[in-house]
mmCIF file of C-alpha atoms in Angstrom:
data_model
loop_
_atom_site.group_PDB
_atom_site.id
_atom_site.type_symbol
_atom_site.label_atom_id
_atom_site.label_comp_id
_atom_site.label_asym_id
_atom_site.label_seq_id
_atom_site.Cartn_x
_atom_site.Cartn_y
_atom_site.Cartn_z
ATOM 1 C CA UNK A 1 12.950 -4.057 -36.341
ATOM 2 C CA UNK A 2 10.717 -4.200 -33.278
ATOM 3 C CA UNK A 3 11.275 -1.121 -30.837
ATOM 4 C CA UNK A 4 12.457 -2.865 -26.990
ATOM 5 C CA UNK A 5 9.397 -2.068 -24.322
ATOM 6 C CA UNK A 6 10.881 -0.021 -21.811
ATOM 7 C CA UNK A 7 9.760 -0.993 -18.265
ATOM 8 C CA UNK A 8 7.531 1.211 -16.302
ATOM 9 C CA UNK A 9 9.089 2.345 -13.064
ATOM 10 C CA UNK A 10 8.127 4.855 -10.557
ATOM 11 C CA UNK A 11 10.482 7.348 -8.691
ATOM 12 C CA UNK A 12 10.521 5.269 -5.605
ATOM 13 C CA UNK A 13 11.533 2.002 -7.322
ATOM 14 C CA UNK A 14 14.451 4.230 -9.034
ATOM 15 C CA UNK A 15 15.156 5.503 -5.682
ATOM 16 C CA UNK A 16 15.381 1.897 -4.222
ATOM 17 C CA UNK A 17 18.457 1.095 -6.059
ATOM 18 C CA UNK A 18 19.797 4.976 -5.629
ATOM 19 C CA UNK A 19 19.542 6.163 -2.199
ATOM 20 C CA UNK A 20 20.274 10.058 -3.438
ATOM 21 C CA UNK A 21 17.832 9.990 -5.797
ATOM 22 C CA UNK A 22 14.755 10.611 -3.443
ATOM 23 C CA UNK A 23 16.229 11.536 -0.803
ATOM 24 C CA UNK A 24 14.545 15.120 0.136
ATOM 25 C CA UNK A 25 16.128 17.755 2.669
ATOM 26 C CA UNK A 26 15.075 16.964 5.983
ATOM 27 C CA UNK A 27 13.489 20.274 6.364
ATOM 28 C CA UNK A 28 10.939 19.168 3.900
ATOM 29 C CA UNK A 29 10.444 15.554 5.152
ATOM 30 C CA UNK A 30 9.743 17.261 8.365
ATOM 31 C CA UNK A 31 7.378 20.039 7.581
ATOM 32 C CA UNK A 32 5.420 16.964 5.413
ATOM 33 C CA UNK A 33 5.480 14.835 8.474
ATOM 34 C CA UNK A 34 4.173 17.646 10.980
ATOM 35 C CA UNK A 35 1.393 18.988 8.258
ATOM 36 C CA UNK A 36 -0.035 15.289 7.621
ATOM 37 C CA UNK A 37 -0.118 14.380 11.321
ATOM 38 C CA UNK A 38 -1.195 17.960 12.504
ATOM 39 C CA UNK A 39 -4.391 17.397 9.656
ATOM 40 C CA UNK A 40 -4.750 13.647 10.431
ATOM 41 C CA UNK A 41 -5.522 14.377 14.044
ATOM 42 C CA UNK A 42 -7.412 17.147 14.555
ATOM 43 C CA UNK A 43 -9.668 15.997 11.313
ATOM 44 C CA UNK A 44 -9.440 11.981 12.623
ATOM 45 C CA UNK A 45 -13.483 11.890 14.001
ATOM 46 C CA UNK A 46 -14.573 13.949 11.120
ATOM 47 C CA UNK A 47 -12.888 12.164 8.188
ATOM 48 C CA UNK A 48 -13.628 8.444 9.879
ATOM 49 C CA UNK A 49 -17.329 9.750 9.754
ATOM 50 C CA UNK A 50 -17.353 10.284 6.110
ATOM 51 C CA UNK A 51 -15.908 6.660 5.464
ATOM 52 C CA UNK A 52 -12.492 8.021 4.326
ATOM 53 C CA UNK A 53 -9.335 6.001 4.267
ATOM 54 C CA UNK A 54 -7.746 5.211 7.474
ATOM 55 C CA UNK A 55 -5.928 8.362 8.779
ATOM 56 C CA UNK A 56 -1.903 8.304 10.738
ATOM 57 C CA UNK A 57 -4.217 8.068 13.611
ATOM 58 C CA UNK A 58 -5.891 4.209 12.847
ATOM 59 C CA UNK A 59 -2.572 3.415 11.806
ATOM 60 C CA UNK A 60 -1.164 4.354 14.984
ATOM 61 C CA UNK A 61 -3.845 2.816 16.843
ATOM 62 C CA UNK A 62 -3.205 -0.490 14.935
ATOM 63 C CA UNK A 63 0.203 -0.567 14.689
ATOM 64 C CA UNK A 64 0.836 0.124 18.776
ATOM 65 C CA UNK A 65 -2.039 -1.415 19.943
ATOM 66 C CA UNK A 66 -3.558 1.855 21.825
ATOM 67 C CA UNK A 67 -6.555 4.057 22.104
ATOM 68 C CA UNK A 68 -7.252 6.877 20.423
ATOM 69 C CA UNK A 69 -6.293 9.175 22.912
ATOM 70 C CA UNK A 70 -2.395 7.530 23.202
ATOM 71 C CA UNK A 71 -2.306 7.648 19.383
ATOM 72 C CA UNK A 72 -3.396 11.355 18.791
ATOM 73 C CA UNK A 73 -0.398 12.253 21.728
ATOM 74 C CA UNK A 74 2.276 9.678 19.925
ATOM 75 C CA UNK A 75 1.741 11.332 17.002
ATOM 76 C CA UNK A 76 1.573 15.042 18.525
ATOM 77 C CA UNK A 77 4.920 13.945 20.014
ATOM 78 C CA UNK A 78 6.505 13.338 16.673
ATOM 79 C CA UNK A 79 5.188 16.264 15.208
ATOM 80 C CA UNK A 80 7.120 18.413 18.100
ATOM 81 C CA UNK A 81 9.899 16.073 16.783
ATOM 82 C CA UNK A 82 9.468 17.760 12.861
ATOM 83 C CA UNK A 83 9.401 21.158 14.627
ATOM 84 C CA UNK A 84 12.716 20.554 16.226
ATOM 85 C CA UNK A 85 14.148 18.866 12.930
ATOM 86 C CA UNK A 86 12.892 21.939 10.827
ATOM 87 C CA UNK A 87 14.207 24.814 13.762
ATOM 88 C CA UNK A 88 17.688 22.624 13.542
ATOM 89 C CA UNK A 89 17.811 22.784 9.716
ATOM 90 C CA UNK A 90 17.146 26.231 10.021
ATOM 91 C CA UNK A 91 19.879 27.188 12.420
ATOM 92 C CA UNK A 92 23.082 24.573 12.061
ATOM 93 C CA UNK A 93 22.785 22.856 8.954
ATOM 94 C CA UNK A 94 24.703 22.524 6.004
ATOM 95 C CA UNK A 95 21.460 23.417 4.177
ATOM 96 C CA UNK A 96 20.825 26.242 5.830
ATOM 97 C CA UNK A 97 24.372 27.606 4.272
ATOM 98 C CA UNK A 98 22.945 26.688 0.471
ATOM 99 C CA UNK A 99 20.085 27.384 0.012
ATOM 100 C CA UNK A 100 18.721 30.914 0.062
ATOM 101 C CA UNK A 101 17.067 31.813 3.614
ATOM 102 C CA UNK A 102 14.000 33.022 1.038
ATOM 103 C CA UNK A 103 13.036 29.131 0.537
ATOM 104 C CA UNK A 104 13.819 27.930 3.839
ATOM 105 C CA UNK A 105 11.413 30.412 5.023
ATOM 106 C CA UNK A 106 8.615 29.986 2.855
ATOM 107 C CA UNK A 107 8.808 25.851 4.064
ATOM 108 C CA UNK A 108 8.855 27.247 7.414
ATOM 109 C CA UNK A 109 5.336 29.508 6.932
ATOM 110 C CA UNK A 110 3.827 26.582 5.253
ATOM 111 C CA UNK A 111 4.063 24.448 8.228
ATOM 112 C CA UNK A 112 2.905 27.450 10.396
ATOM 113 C CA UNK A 113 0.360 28.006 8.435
ATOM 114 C CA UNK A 114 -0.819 24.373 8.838
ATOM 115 C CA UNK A 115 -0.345 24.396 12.633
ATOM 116 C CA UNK A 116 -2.187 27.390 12.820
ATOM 117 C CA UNK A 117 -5.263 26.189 10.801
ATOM 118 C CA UNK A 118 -5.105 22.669 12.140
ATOM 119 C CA UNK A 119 -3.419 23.864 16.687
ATOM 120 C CA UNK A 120 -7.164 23.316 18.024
ATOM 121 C CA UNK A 121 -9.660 21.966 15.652
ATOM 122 C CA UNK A 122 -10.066 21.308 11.518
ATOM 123 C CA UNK A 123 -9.950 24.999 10.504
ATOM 124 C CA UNK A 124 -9.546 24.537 7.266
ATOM 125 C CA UNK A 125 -12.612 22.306 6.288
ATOM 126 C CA UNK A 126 -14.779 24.087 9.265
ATOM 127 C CA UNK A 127 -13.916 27.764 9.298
ATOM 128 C CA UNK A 128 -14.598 29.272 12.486
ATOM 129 C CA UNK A 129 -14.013 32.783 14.636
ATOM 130 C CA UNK A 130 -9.834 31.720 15.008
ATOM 131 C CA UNK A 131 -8.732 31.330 11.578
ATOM 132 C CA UNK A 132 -11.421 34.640 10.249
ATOM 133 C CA UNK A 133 -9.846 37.061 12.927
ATOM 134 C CA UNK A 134 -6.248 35.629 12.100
ATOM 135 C CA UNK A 135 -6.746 35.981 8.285
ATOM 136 C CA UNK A 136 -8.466 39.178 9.011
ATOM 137 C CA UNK A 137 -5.638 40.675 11.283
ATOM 138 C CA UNK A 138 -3.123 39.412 9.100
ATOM 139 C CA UNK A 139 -4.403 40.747 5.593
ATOM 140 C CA UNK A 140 -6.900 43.111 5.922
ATOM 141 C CA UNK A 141 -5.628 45.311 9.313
ATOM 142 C CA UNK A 142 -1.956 44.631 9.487
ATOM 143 C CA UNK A 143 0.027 46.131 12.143
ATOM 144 C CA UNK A 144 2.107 48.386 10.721
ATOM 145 C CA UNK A 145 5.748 47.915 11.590
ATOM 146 C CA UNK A 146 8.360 51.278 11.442
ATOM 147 C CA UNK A 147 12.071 50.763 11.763
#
């Protein structure tokens, strides 16, 4: 007897027909939202110079028809928008009440960490004075905190 081929789906066609069954906590949809974007635009000139893929920022521009400049604030906009979603799932919702304030909090450093390597400039693929003296002052002379 011949074994029936199973179709090949991916999680997101599954989801398609299941709404829960992608759906993440919007703490984590935001953080994602606010790390891409914060990357995307402060890395936009350098990453369009190396011929990668369009960034959020061409797709902005594209999609609304705007300069660079109007698509690098739309999308700062929405990632103040993630920061408010994430400090609102933090503080009055139902997820906040289930899951341990341990995992909530490392999401929350991850997306600090991101802003901080990515507030002013690409820190993360060019390293400069900022992110050495943070990592330094952070790891290597900690201020020591006594209750």
């Amino acid at each position: 007897m011949e074994q029936p081929k199973l179709k090949r789906r991916s999680l997101r066609s599954e989801a398609s027909g299941n709404p829960k069954a992608y759906n993440n906590p919007k703490i984590i949809d935001a953080s994602s939202i606010a790390n891409r974007l914060m990357n995307d635009v402060t890395s936009h000139k350098f990453e369009q110079e190396r011929g990668h893929s369009a960034s959020a920022v061409e797709c902005y521009m594209k999609e609304h028809a705007v300069s660079k400049e109007k698509a690098c604030n739309g999308l700062k906009k929405r990632v103040e928008n993630a920061w408010k979603d994430i400090n609102q799932e933090l503080i009055f919702s139902e997820i906040s009440k289930v899951v341990p304030r341990t995992v909530l909090t490392r999401i929350l450093n991850f997306t600090r960490v991101t802003e901080f390597i990515y507030k002013n400039r690409d820190e993360y693929t060019h390293v400069g004075k900022n992110t050495k003296e943070g990592i330094t002052s952070l790891l290597i002379d900690p201020i020591s905190v006594s209750y």
